[in-house]
């Protein structure tokens, strides 16, 4: 569910919860029933979990501050086969 905001000229902001992409251009004010036009606001990303906010921050940071490495990663040895019959198969 997304929270959409509407502004009544007389009573100020009102919030309406609707499924995503189903918001109307105006909603009736619960106090005076006049149509209140929709107000476009920033998404409420700060209300999510701290883990999700940290992920968004790390992802945004890599856009202009990519991680730099000093050497390529080391090659690890291939894992040993547990089945002795598999050991006789050709390896690339």
PDB file of C-alpha atoms in Angstrom, residues 18-48:
ATOM      1  CA  UNK A  18      -4.283   3.016  -1.698  1.00  0.00           C
ATOM      2  CA  UNK A  19      -2.637   0.247  -3.718  1.00  0.00           C
ATOM      3  CA  UNK A  20       0.250   1.502  -5.826  1.00  0.00           C
ATOM      4  CA  UNK A  21      -0.759   3.407  -8.993  1.00  0.00           C
ATOM      5  CA  UNK A  22      -4.446   3.626  -8.041  1.00  0.00           C
ATOM      6  CA  UNK A  23      -4.498   7.171  -6.638  1.00  0.00           C
ATOM      7  CA  UNK A  24      -7.181   9.505  -7.959  1.00  0.00           C
ATOM      8  CA  UNK A  25      -6.446  13.081  -9.052  1.00  0.00           C
ATOM      9  CA  UNK A  26      -8.611  14.338  -6.192  1.00  0.00           C
ATOM     10  CA  UNK A  27     -10.258  12.906  -3.065  1.00  0.00           C
ATOM     11  CA  UNK A  28     -13.184  14.306  -1.099  1.00  0.00           C
ATOM     12  CA  UNK A  29     -12.157  15.950   2.163  1.00  0.00           C
ATOM     13  CA  UNK A  30     -13.508  13.918   5.117  1.00  0.00           C
ATOM     14  CA  UNK A  31     -14.540  17.138   6.938  1.00  0.00           C
ATOM     15  CA  UNK A  32     -16.178  19.255   4.225  1.00  0.00           C
ATOM     16  CA  UNK A  33     -16.498  16.816   1.259  1.00  0.00           C
ATOM     17  CA  UNK A  34     -14.957  19.291  -1.205  1.00  0.00           C
ATOM     18  CA  UNK A  35     -12.548  17.756  -3.727  1.00  0.00           C
ATOM     19  CA  UNK A  36      -8.940  17.968  -2.525  1.00  0.00           C
ATOM     20  CA  UNK A  37      -6.304  17.793  -5.302  1.00  0.00           C
ATOM     21  CA  UNK A  38      -3.404  15.392  -5.004  1.00  0.00           C
ATOM     22  CA  UNK A  39      -0.059  16.719  -3.724  1.00  0.00           C
ATOM     23  CA  UNK A  40       3.104  15.122  -5.106  1.00  0.00           C
ATOM     24  CA  UNK A  41       5.689  14.494  -2.394  1.00  0.00           C
ATOM     25  CA  UNK A  42       8.973  12.634  -2.079  1.00  0.00           C
ATOM     26  CA  UNK A  43       8.689   8.901  -1.354  1.00  0.00           C
ATOM     27  CA  UNK A  44       8.991   7.963   2.290  1.00  0.00           C
ATOM     28  CA  UNK A  45      12.132   5.902   2.022  1.00  0.00           C
ATOM     29  CA  UNK A  46      13.265   6.900   5.508  1.00  0.00           C
ATOM     30  CA  UNK A  47      10.396   4.923   7.033  1.00  0.00           C
ATOM     31  CA  UNK A  48      11.901   1.623   5.857  1.00  0.00           C
TER      32      UNK A  48
END
